[in-house]
mmCIF file of C-alpha atoms in Angstrom:
data_model
loop_
_atom_site.group_PDB
_atom_site.id
_atom_site.type_symbol
_atom_site.label_atom_id
_atom_site.label_comp_id
_atom_site.label_asym_id
_atom_site.label_seq_id
_atom_site.Cartn_x
_atom_site.Cartn_y
_atom_site.Cartn_z
ATOM 1 C CA UNK A 1 0.000 0.000 0.000
ATOM 2 C CA UNK A 2 1.245 3.461 -0.884
ATOM 3 C CA UNK A 3 1.917 5.904 1.913
ATOM 4 C CA UNK A 4 0.210 8.660 -0.073
ATOM 5 C CA UNK A 5 -2.931 8.170 -2.150
ATOM 6 C CA UNK A 6 -2.375 8.895 -5.819
ATOM 7 C CA UNK A 7 -4.856 11.258 -7.452
ATOM 8 C CA UNK A 8 -6.977 9.856 -10.237
ATOM 9 C CA UNK A 9 -6.206 11.485 -13.574
ATOM 10 C CA UNK A 10 -8.547 10.884 -16.453
ATOM 11 C CA UNK A 11 -6.462 10.222 -19.553
ATOM 12 C CA UNK A 12 -9.407 10.876 -21.840
ATOM 13 C CA UNK A 13 -10.012 14.207 -20.148
ATOM 14 C CA UNK A 14 -6.329 15.148 -20.453
ATOM 15 C CA UNK A 15 -6.374 14.416 -24.204
ATOM 16 C CA UNK A 16 -9.365 16.701 -24.698
ATOM 17 C CA UNK A 17 -7.601 19.663 -23.104
ATOM 18 C CA UNK A 18 -5.503 21.751 -25.509
ATOM 19 C CA UNK A 19 -1.843 21.858 -24.560
ATOM 20 C CA UNK A 20 -0.673 25.391 -23.894
ATOM 21 C CA UNK A 21 2.012 26.424 -26.360
ATOM 22 C CA UNK A 22 4.898 27.416 -24.116
ATOM 23 C CA UNK A 23 7.791 26.553 -26.414
ATOM 24 C CA UNK A 24 7.876 29.688 -28.559
ATOM 25 C CA UNK A 25 7.482 32.138 -25.637
ATOM 26 C CA UNK A 26 10.188 30.188 -23.793
ATOM 27 C CA UNK A 27 12.497 30.501 -26.813
ATOM 28 C CA UNK A 28 11.828 34.237 -26.982
ATOM 29 C CA UNK A 29 12.577 34.485 -23.258
ATOM 30 C CA UNK A 30 15.856 32.656 -23.880
ATOM 31 C CA UNK A 31 16.956 35.295 -26.406
ATOM 32 C CA UNK A 32 16.084 38.025 -23.889
ATOM 33 C CA UNK A 33 18.058 36.202 -21.186
ATOM 34 C CA UNK A 34 21.143 35.968 -23.411
ATOM 35 C CA UNK A 35 20.825 39.644 -24.320
ATOM 36 C CA UNK A 36 20.582 40.539 -20.621
ATOM 37 C CA UNK A 37 23.653 38.435 -19.818
ATOM 38 C CA UNK A 38 25.659 40.140 -22.551
ATOM 39 C CA UNK A 39 24.509 43.621 -21.490
ATOM 40 C CA UNK A 40 25.535 42.905 -17.880
ATOM 41 C CA UNK A 41 28.674 40.896 -18.674
ATOM 42 C CA UNK A 42 31.058 42.686 -16.306
ATOM 43 C CA UNK A 43 28.633 42.449 -13.395
ATOM 44 C CA UNK A 44 28.026 38.758 -14.118
ATOM 45 C CA UNK A 45 31.676 37.777 -14.500
ATOM 46 C CA UNK A 46 33.612 39.883 -11.982
ATOM 47 C CA UNK A 47 33.338 39.062 -8.287
ATOM 48 C CA UNK A 48 34.848 41.750 -6.034
ATOM 49 C CA UNK A 49 34.032 40.188 -2.677
ATOM 50 C CA UNK A 50 37.673 39.640 -1.749
ATOM 51 C CA UNK A 51 39.956 41.789 0.378
ATOM 52 C CA UNK A 52 43.713 41.556 0.694
ATOM 53 C CA UNK A 53 45.713 42.477 3.764
ATOM 54 C CA UNK A 54 48.202 45.265 3.060
ATOM 55 C CA UNK A 55 51.642 43.814 2.211
ATOM 56 C CA UNK A 56 53.480 45.991 4.735
ATOM 57 C CA UNK A 57 51.513 44.365 7.566
ATOM 58 C CA UNK A 58 52.899 40.985 6.479
ATOM 59 C CA UNK A 59 56.558 42.071 6.604
ATOM 60 C CA UNK A 60 58.803 40.540 9.286
ATOM 61 C CA UNK A 61 59.325 43.892 11.026
ATOM 62 C CA UNK A 62 55.547 44.052 11.690
ATOM 63 C CA UNK A 63 55.282 40.620 13.287
ATOM 64 C CA UNK A 64 54.085 42.004 16.647
ATOM 65 C CA UNK A 65 51.465 44.210 14.982
ATOM 66 C CA UNK A 66 50.252 41.274 12.864
ATOM 67 C CA UNK A 67 49.949 39.039 15.945
ATOM 68 C CA UNK A 68 48.057 41.806 17.746
ATOM 69 C CA UNK A 69 45.638 42.215 14.834
ATOM 70 C CA UNK A 70 45.174 38.454 14.548
ATOM 71 C CA UNK A 71 44.375 38.177 18.260
ATOM 72 C CA UNK A 72 41.540 40.663 17.708
ATOM 73 C CA UNK A 73 39.936 38.137 15.319
ATOM 74 C CA UNK A 74 40.696 40.386 12.375
ATOM 75 C CA UNK A 75 38.616 43.212 13.815
ATOM 76 C CA UNK A 76 41.089 45.785 12.573
ATOM 77 C CA UNK A 77 40.499 48.787 10.366
ATOM 78 C CA UNK A 78 39.302 47.293 7.117
ATOM 79 C CA UNK A 79 39.616 50.597 5.313
ATOM 80 C CA UNK A 80 43.296 49.777 4.906
ATOM 81 C CA UNK A 81 42.520 46.513 3.137
ATOM 82 C CA UNK A 82 42.647 46.363 -0.632
ATOM 83 C CA UNK A 83 39.507 45.195 -2.488
ATOM 84 C CA UNK A 84 40.411 42.559 -5.028
ATOM 85 C CA UNK A 85 38.433 40.666 -7.623
ATOM 86 C CA UNK A 86 38.354 37.420 -9.564
ATOM 87 C CA UNK A 87 36.636 36.495 -12.760
ATOM 88 C CA UNK A 88 33.905 33.918 -12.296
ATOM 89 C CA UNK A 89 32.131 31.678 -14.766
ATOM 90 C CA UNK A 90 29.315 30.622 -12.408
ATOM 91 C CA UNK A 91 26.548 33.001 -13.565
ATOM 92 C CA UNK A 92 27.469 32.538 -17.226
ATOM 93 C CA UNK A 93 27.274 28.747 -16.935
ATOM 94 C CA UNK A 94 23.905 28.994 -15.183
ATOM 95 C CA UNK A 95 22.498 31.320 -17.855
ATOM 96 C CA UNK A 96 23.538 29.127 -20.773
ATOM 97 C CA UNK A 97 22.155 26.002 -19.112
ATOM 98 C CA UNK A 98 25.514 24.279 -18.607
ATOM 99 C CA UNK A 99 24.717 23.557 -14.950
ATOM 100 C CA UNK A 100 21.252 22.140 -15.603
ATOM 101 C CA UNK A 101 19.510 25.302 -14.473
ATOM 102 C CA UNK A 102 18.845 28.636 -16.064
ATOM 103 C CA UNK A 103 16.814 30.042 -18.941
ATOM 104 C CA UNK A 104 18.498 28.051 -21.725
ATOM 105 C CA UNK A 105 18.110 24.530 -20.336
ATOM 106 C CA UNK A 106 16.573 22.374 -23.064
ATOM 107 C CA UNK A 107 16.643 25.086 -25.730
ATOM 108 C CA UNK A 108 18.217 22.864 -28.390
ATOM 109 C CA UNK A 109 15.595 20.139 -27.887
ATOM 110 C CA UNK A 110 12.814 22.728 -27.802
ATOM 111 C CA UNK A 111 13.943 24.132 -31.175
ATOM 112 C CA UNK A 112 13.587 20.666 -32.716
ATOM 113 C CA UNK A 113 10.196 19.725 -31.257
ATOM 114 C CA UNK A 114 7.540 18.844 -33.790
ATOM 115 C CA UNK A 115 5.109 21.520 -32.584
ATOM 116 C CA UNK A 116 7.843 24.172 -33.005
ATOM 117 C CA UNK A 117 9.133 23.003 -36.390
ATOM 118 C CA UNK A 118 5.551 22.874 -37.713
ATOM 119 C CA UNK A 119 5.383 26.640 -37.161
ATOM 120 C CA UNK A 120 8.132 27.252 -39.724
ATOM 121 C CA UNK A 121 7.139 28.057 -43.293
ATOM 122 C CA UNK A 122 8.109 24.992 -45.384
ATOM 123 C CA UNK A 123 10.038 27.264 -47.764
ATOM 124 C CA UNK A 124 12.185 28.445 -44.831
ATOM 125 C CA UNK A 125 12.970 25.075 -43.249
ATOM 126 C CA UNK A 126 16.557 24.950 -44.549
ATOM 127 C CA UNK A 127 17.278 28.420 -43.170
ATOM 128 C CA UNK A 128 15.610 27.527 -39.861
ATOM 129 C CA UNK A 129 17.658 24.347 -39.414
ATOM 130 C CA UNK A 130 20.807 26.239 -40.416
ATOM 131 C CA UNK A 131 20.107 28.783 -37.638
ATOM 132 C CA UNK A 132 19.400 25.973 -35.151
ATOM 133 C CA UNK A 133 22.675 24.255 -36.085
ATOM 134 C CA UNK A 134 24.575 27.530 -35.731
ATOM 135 C CA UNK A 135 22.988 28.073 -32.296
ATOM 136 C CA UNK A 136 23.880 24.539 -31.234
ATOM 137 C CA UNK A 137 27.521 24.923 -32.268
ATOM 138 C CA UNK A 138 27.886 28.345 -30.646
ATOM 139 C CA UNK A 139 26.260 27.348 -27.347
ATOM 140 C CA UNK A 140 28.390 24.188 -27.205
ATOM 141 C CA UNK A 141 31.522 26.270 -27.747
ATOM 142 C CA UNK A 142 30.375 28.736 -25.041
ATOM 143 C CA UNK A 143 29.749 25.864 -22.626
ATOM 144 C CA UNK A 144 33.207 24.404 -23.189
ATOM 145 C CA UNK A 145 35.010 27.750 -23.008
ATOM 146 C CA UNK A 146 33.130 28.886 -19.894
ATOM 147 C CA UNK A 147 34.087 25.648 -18.131
ATOM 148 C CA UNK A 148 37.731 26.046 -19.104
ATOM 149 C CA UNK A 149 37.645 29.669 -17.937
ATOM 150 C CA UNK A 150 36.936 28.567 -14.381
ATOM 151 C CA UNK A 151 39.932 26.271 -14.270
ATOM 152 C CA UNK A 152 42.527 27.869 -16.524
ATOM 153 C CA UNK A 153 42.068 31.640 -16.896
ATOM 154 C CA UNK A 154 44.632 33.699 -15.003
ATOM 155 C CA UNK A 155 41.989 36.167 -13.726
ATOM 156 C CA UNK A 156 39.840 33.284 -12.453
ATOM 157 C CA UNK A 157 42.673 31.782 -10.443
ATOM 158 C CA UNK A 158 44.379 34.971 -9.197
ATOM 159 C CA UNK A 159 43.037 38.119 -7.592
ATOM 160 C CA UNK A 160 43.397 41.486 -9.292
ATOM 161 C CA UNK A 161 42.735 44.997 -8.041
ATOM 162 C CA UNK A 162 39.230 46.313 -8.629
ATOM 163 C CA UNK A 163 39.152 48.227 -11.906
ATOM 164 C CA UNK A 164 42.305 46.572 -13.246
ATOM 165 C CA UNK A 165 40.756 43.526 -14.868
ATOM 166 C CA UNK A 166 42.007 42.448 -18.252
ATOM 167 C CA UNK A 167 40.092 39.545 -19.698
ATOM 168 C CA UNK A 168 41.289 40.042 -23.267
ATOM 169 C CA UNK A 169 41.978 36.709 -24.926
ATOM 170 C CA UNK A 170 40.717 34.707 -21.952
ATOM 171 C CA UNK A 171 38.491 31.684 -22.300
ATOM 172 C CA UNK A 172 35.687 33.656 -20.649
ATOM 173 C CA UNK A 173 36.044 36.418 -23.240
ATOM 174 C CA UNK A 174 35.940 33.821 -26.019
ATOM 175 C CA UNK A 175 32.831 32.361 -24.353
ATOM 176 C CA UNK A 176 31.234 35.827 -24.505
ATOM 177 C CA UNK A 177 31.865 35.958 -28.265
ATOM 178 C CA UNK A 178 30.336 32.472 -28.650
ATOM 179 C CA UNK A 179 27.306 33.557 -26.598
ATOM 180 C CA UNK A 180 26.861 36.598 -28.851
ATOM 181 C CA UNK A 181 26.915 34.279 -31.884
ATOM 182 C CA UNK A 182 24.477 31.890 -30.181
ATOM 183 C CA UNK A 183 22.102 34.753 -29.430
ATOM 184 C CA UNK A 184 22.171 35.960 -33.045
ATOM 185 C CA UNK A 185 21.467 32.410 -34.281
ATOM 186 C CA UNK A 186 18.680 31.859 -31.735
ATOM 187 C CA UNK A 187 17.006 35.158 -32.648
ATOM 188 C CA UNK A 188 17.223 34.155 -36.306
ATOM 189 C CA UNK A 189 15.671 30.734 -35.612
ATOM 190 C CA UNK A 190 12.857 32.300 -33.559
ATOM 191 C CA UNK A 191 12.177 34.787 -36.360
ATOM 192 C CA UNK A 192 11.081 31.877 -38.578
ATOM 193 C CA UNK A 193 8.382 30.792 -36.137
ATOM 194 C CA UNK A 194 4.865 31.906 -37.005
ATOM 195 C CA UNK A 195 2.132 32.504 -34.470
ATOM 196 C CA UNK A 196 -0.083 29.542 -33.641
ATOM 197 C CA UNK A 197 -3.223 29.395 -35.750
#
C-alpha cells in the first residue's frame, strides 16, 4: 500500500484539453536572457568580494602588529585593506544552461520539437535548421570555453585589483563571443516561427 494516495487522472479528459504552447514564448525568453547576460557581462563575471591584507603588515618587522591584529579576530580597520576581484564563470554557466539550471536549459531540444518546427514556413525550413545548427555549435563552444575559464584563466585563479581587470583573450572572453553568436542564431531561428493558428 502506498503511503500517499495517488490522485486519479482521467487520460481521456487530459487528451481533450488543448496543450498550452509554451515553447515559442520560452524561446523568446531565452533570447532576452542571453541579451541581458551580454549587457551585464562585467557584473556577471567579476566578483569583487575579496579583500587583501596590506603587504606591509605581512613584513617581518611588523610581526608584533600582525599578531596583535590576529588576536583581535581580524577586527582591525578594514579601510586599509585592498579590495580585489576574480573572474567567475558561475553566472554565465547557469544562464547558458551548462549547470542544468537557467533560462536556456533544453533550448536545443525545444527548437527541434515537432510543434515548433511545424510553425516554420516549409520554404524556410533549410534556413531555420541552419540557424538551429549555428545556435547549437555556438552554445556548445560557449559551454566548453566557460568551463575552461573557471579552471585555466589567469583572472579566475588569481586576484586582481578592482578596476584593473584584463580579460582580453581569456576563455571567458571567447565564451562571450560564442554567446553573442548563439544569441544571433537563436534570434534568427525564432524569427522563422509563425504565431499559432
